[in-house]
Amino acid sequence: MSKTRANPASLKLPFICALLLLSAACARPSYETGGLDQERVTRAVQIATELRASGQKVWCVPFARNASGIEIRGNAGTWWHQADDEGYARSRQPDVGAVMAFSAGRQLPMGHIAVVSKVLSEREILVDHANWAPSQVSLGMYVRDVSERNDWTKVRLESQPDALGSVYTVDGFIRKRAG
């Protein structure tokens, strides 16, 4: 009785296909749907750096306005309501380039805003913003939706490596005007 052995070369293709299928199943889908103008972000960082070097405070509002192109004025806590009056689209879902509006309240008396720089999943994003750490710009800060209804009304930010901070209330996301 003779034994037949499979040719090792003939096993390579099925093995490679199986490996590709397994790795595709583990990959995170990309949920990015908008755009972030990197030149705007670079300029916003440059302006903040110049302000700080001259001894001036770096605030979240001018940084977000410069980085996103959304032209709203006033404290961050007023942006959500102003956006509607100014004709900007508002949403409960993040898009790259949208401004995340944190609610004004006990934790953030004047509110806070940040620009969505990347959407990682349905419940995870990265943001660019200023003055989370006093008078500093933070780029690519991890944010997780922790709301019970998965609607981005409650979030936690990674303020320190591998540690999520307090829960913050969010009004929603403000999008740039089309065109």
CSV table of C-alpha atoms in Angstrom, one decimal:
chain,number,residue,atom,x,y,z
A,1,MET,CA,0.0,0.0,0.0
A,2,SER,CA,1.4,3.3,-1.0
A,3,LYS,CA,0.8,6.6,0.8
A,4,THR,CA,0.3,9.8,-1.0
A,5,ARG,CA,1.5,12.9,0.6
A,6,ALA,CA,0.2,16.4,-0.3
A,7,ASN,CA,2.6,18.6,-2.0
A,8,PRO,CA,3.6,21.4,0.5
A,9,ALA,CA,3.3,23.9,-2.4
A,10,SER,CA,-0.3,22.9,-3.0
A,11,LEU,CA,-1.2,23.6,0.7
A,12,LYS,CA,0.1,27.2,0.5
A,13,LEU,CA,-2.8,28.7,-1.3
A,14,PRO,CA,-5.6,27.4,1.0
A,15,PHE,CA,-3.5,28.3,4.0
A,16,ILE,CA,-3.0,31.8,2.8
A,17,CYS,CA,-6.7,32.2,2.0
A,18,ALA,CA,-7.7,31.0,5.4
A,19,LEU,CA,-5.2,33.4,7.1
A,20,LEU,CA,-6.5,36.3,5.0
A,21,LEU,CA,-10.1,35.5,6.0
A,22,LEU,CA,-9.2,35.2,9.7
A,23,SER,CA,-7.4,38.5,9.7
A,24,ALA,CA,-10.2,40.2,7.8
A,25,ALA,CA,-12.7,39.0,10.4
A,26,CYS,CA,-10.6,40.6,13.2
A,27,ALA,CA,-10.0,43.9,11.5
A,28,ARG,CA,-11.9,47.0,12.7
A,29,PRO,CA,-14.1,48.5,10.0
A,30,SER,CA,-13.4,52.1,9.1
A,31,TYR,CA,-16.4,54.3,10.0
A,32,GLU,CA,-14.9,57.6,8.8
A,33,THR,CA,-17.4,59.5,6.6
A,34,GLY,CA,-16.2,63.1,6.7
A,35,GLY,CA,-12.9,64.8,6.2
A,36,LEU,CA,-10.5,66.8,8.3
A,37,ASP,CA,-8.3,69.3,6.6
A,38,GLN,CA,-4.8,68.6,7.9
A,39,GLU,CA,-3.6,72.0,6.8
A,40,ARG,CA,-6.2,73.6,9.0
A,41,VAL,CA,-5.3,71.4,12.0
A,42,THR,CA,-1.6,72.2,11.4
A,43,ARG,CA,-2.3,75.9,11.3
A,44,ALA,CA,-4.5,75.7,14.4
A,45,VAL,CA,-1.7,74.0,16.3
A,46,GLN,CA,0.8,76.6,15.1
A,47,ILE,CA,-1.5,79.5,16.3
A,48,ALA,CA,-1.9,77.8,19.7
A,49,THR,CA,1.9,77.3,19.9
A,50,GLU,CA,2.5,81.0,19.2
A,51,LEU,CA,-0.1,82.1,21.7
A,52,ARG,CA,1.4,79.9,24.4
A,53,ALA,CA,4.9,81.1,23.6
A,54,SER,CA,3.8,84.7,24.0
A,55,GLY,CA,2.3,83.9,27.4
A,56,GLN,CA,-1.3,83.9,26.3
A,57,LYS,CA,-3.9,81.2,27.2
A,58,VAL,CA,-4.9,78.6,24.6
A,59,TRP,CA,-8.7,78.0,24.6
A,60,CYS,CA,-10.7,75.2,23.1
A,61,VAL,CA,-13.1,77.5,21.1
A,62,PRO,CA,-10.5,79.3,18.8
A,63,PHE,CA,-8.6,76.0,18.4
A,64,ALA,CA,-11.7,74.1,17.3
A,65,ARG,CA,-12.9,77.0,15.0
A,66,ASN,CA,-9.4,77.1,13.4
A,67,ALA,CA,-9.1,73.3,13.0
A,68,SER,CA,-12.7,72.6,11.8
A,69,GLY,CA,-13.7,75.7,9.9
A,70,ILE,CA,-16.9,75.9,11.8
A,71,GLU,CA,-17.4,79.6,12.4
A,72,ILE,CA,-19.3,79.9,15.7
A,73,ARG,CA,-18.3,82.4,18.4
A,74,GLY,CA,-18.9,82.4,22.2
A,75,ASN,CA,-18.3,79.9,25.0
A,76,ALA,CA,-18.2,76.3,24.1
A,77,GLY,CA,-21.3,75.6,26.1
A,78,THR,CA,-23.3,77.8,23.6
A,79,TRP,CA,-22.1,76.1,20.4
A,80,TRP,CA,-24.8,73.3,20.3
A,81,HIS,CA,-27.7,75.8,20.3
A,82,GLN,CA,-25.9,78.4,18.1
A,83,ALA,CA,-25.2,75.7,15.5
A,84,ASP,CA,-28.9,75.3,14.8
A,85,ASP,CA,-29.4,79.1,14.5
A,86,GLU,CA,-26.4,79.4,12.2
A,87,GLY,CA,-27.5,76.7,9.8
A,88,TYR,CA,-25.0,74.0,10.8
A,89,ALA,CA,-26.1,70.3,10.8
A,90,ARG,CA,-26.3,68.7,14.3
A,91,SER,CA,-26.1,65.0,14.9
A,92,ARG,CA,-25.8,62.3,17.6
A,93,GLN,CA,-23.2,60.4,15.6
A,94,PRO,CA,-19.5,61.5,15.1
A,95,ASP,CA,-18.0,62.2,11.7
A,96,VAL,CA,-14.4,63.1,11.0
A,97,GLY,CA,-14.2,66.9,11.0
A,98,ALA,CA,-17.3,67.4,13.2
A,99,VAL,CA,-17.1,69.4,16.4
A,100,MET,CA,-18.1,67.4,19.5
A,101,ALA,CA,-20.0,69.8,21.9
A,102,PHE,CA,-19.6,68.9,25.6
A,103,SER,CA,-22.5,70.2,27.7
A,104,ALA,CA,-21.9,73.1,30.1
A,105,GLY,CA,-22.5,72.0,33.7
A,106,ARG,CA,-20.8,71.5,37.1
A,107,GLN,CA,-17.8,69.7,35.6
A,108,LEU,CA,-17.4,72.1,32.6
A,109,PRO,CA,-19.0,75.4,33.5
A,110,MET,CA,-18.4,76.9,30.1
A,111,GLY,CA,-18.7,73.6,28.2
A,112,HIS,CA,-15.9,72.3,26.0
A,113,ILE,CA,-15.5,71.5,22.3
A,114,ALA,CA,-13.2,69.1,20.4
A,115,VAL,CA,-12.8,68.2,16.7
A,116,VAL,CA,-13.3,64.6,15.7
A,117,SER,CA,-10.0,63.5,14.1
A,118,LYS,CA,-10.8,59.8,13.5
A,119,VAL,CA,-13.7,57.4,14.0
A,120,LEU,CA,-12.4,54.1,15.3
A,121,SER,CA,-15.8,52.3,15.7
A,122,GLU,CA,-19.4,52.9,16.5
A,123,ARG,CA,-18.4,53.8,20.1
A,124,GLU,CA,-14.8,55.0,19.9
A,125,ILE,CA,-13.2,58.1,18.3
A,126,LEU,CA,-10.1,60.3,18.5
A,127,VAL,CA,-10.4,64.0,19.0
A,128,ASP,CA,-8.1,67.0,18.7
A,129,HIS,CA,-8.7,69.9,21.2
A,130,ALA,CA,-7.2,72.5,23.3
A,131,ASN,CA,-7.2,73.4,27.0
A,132,TRP,CA,-8.2,70.0,28.3
A,133,ALA,CA,-4.8,70.1,29.9
A,134,PRO,CA,-4.4,73.8,30.8
A,135,SER,CA,-3.4,75.9,27.8
A,136,GLN,CA,-2.2,72.9,25.8
A,137,VAL,CA,-3.3,71.2,22.5
A,138,SER,CA,-4.1,67.5,22.7
A,139,LEU,CA,-4.1,65.6,19.4
A,140,GLY,CA,-5.6,62.1,18.8
A,141,MET,CA,-7.1,61.8,22.3
A,142,TYR,CA,-9.2,58.6,22.7
A,143,VAL,CA,-12.9,59.0,23.5
A,144,ARG,CA,-15.4,56.2,24.3
A,145,ASP,CA,-19.2,56.5,24.2
A,146,VAL,CA,-20.4,55.1,27.5
A,147,SER,CA,-24.1,56.1,27.2
A,148,GLU,CA,-26.7,53.4,27.9
A,149,ARG,CA,-28.4,53.9,24.5
A,150,ASN,CA,-25.2,54.1,22.5
A,151,ASP,CA,-26.1,57.7,21.5
A,152,TRP,CA,-22.9,59.6,22.5
A,153,THR,CA,-24.6,61.6,25.3
A,154,LYS,CA,-22.1,60.3,27.9
A,155,VAL,CA,-18.4,59.8,27.1
A,156,ARG,CA,-15.1,59.2,28.9
A,157,LEU,CA,-11.7,60.5,27.6
A,158,GLU,CA,-8.3,59.0,28.0
A,159,SER,CA,-6.6,61.9,29.8
A,160,GLN,CA,-3.7,59.7,30.8
A,161,PRO,CA,-2.3,56.7,29.0
A,162,ASP,CA,-4.4,53.6,29.5
A,163,ALA,CA,-6.8,55.4,31.9
A,164,LEU,CA,-10.2,56.7,31.1
A,165,GLY,CA,-11.3,59.7,33.2
A,166,SER,CA,-14.7,60.9,34.5
A,167,VAL,CA,-18.0,60.6,32.5
A,168,TYR,CA,-18.9,63.8,30.7
A,169,THR,CA,-22.2,64.8,29.1
A,170,VAL,CA,-22.2,65.6,25.4
A,171,ASP,CA,-24.8,67.6,23.5
A,172,GLY,CA,-23.8,66.1,20.1
A,173,PHE,CA,-21.7,66.7,17.0
A,174,ILE,CA,-21.8,69.8,14.8
A,175,ARG,CA,-20.9,69.4,11.1
A,176,LYS,CA,-19.5,71.8,8.6
A,177,ARG,CA,-21.8,73.3,6.0
A,178,ALA,CA,-21.8,71.5,2.7
A,179,GLY,CA,-19.9,73.3,-0.1
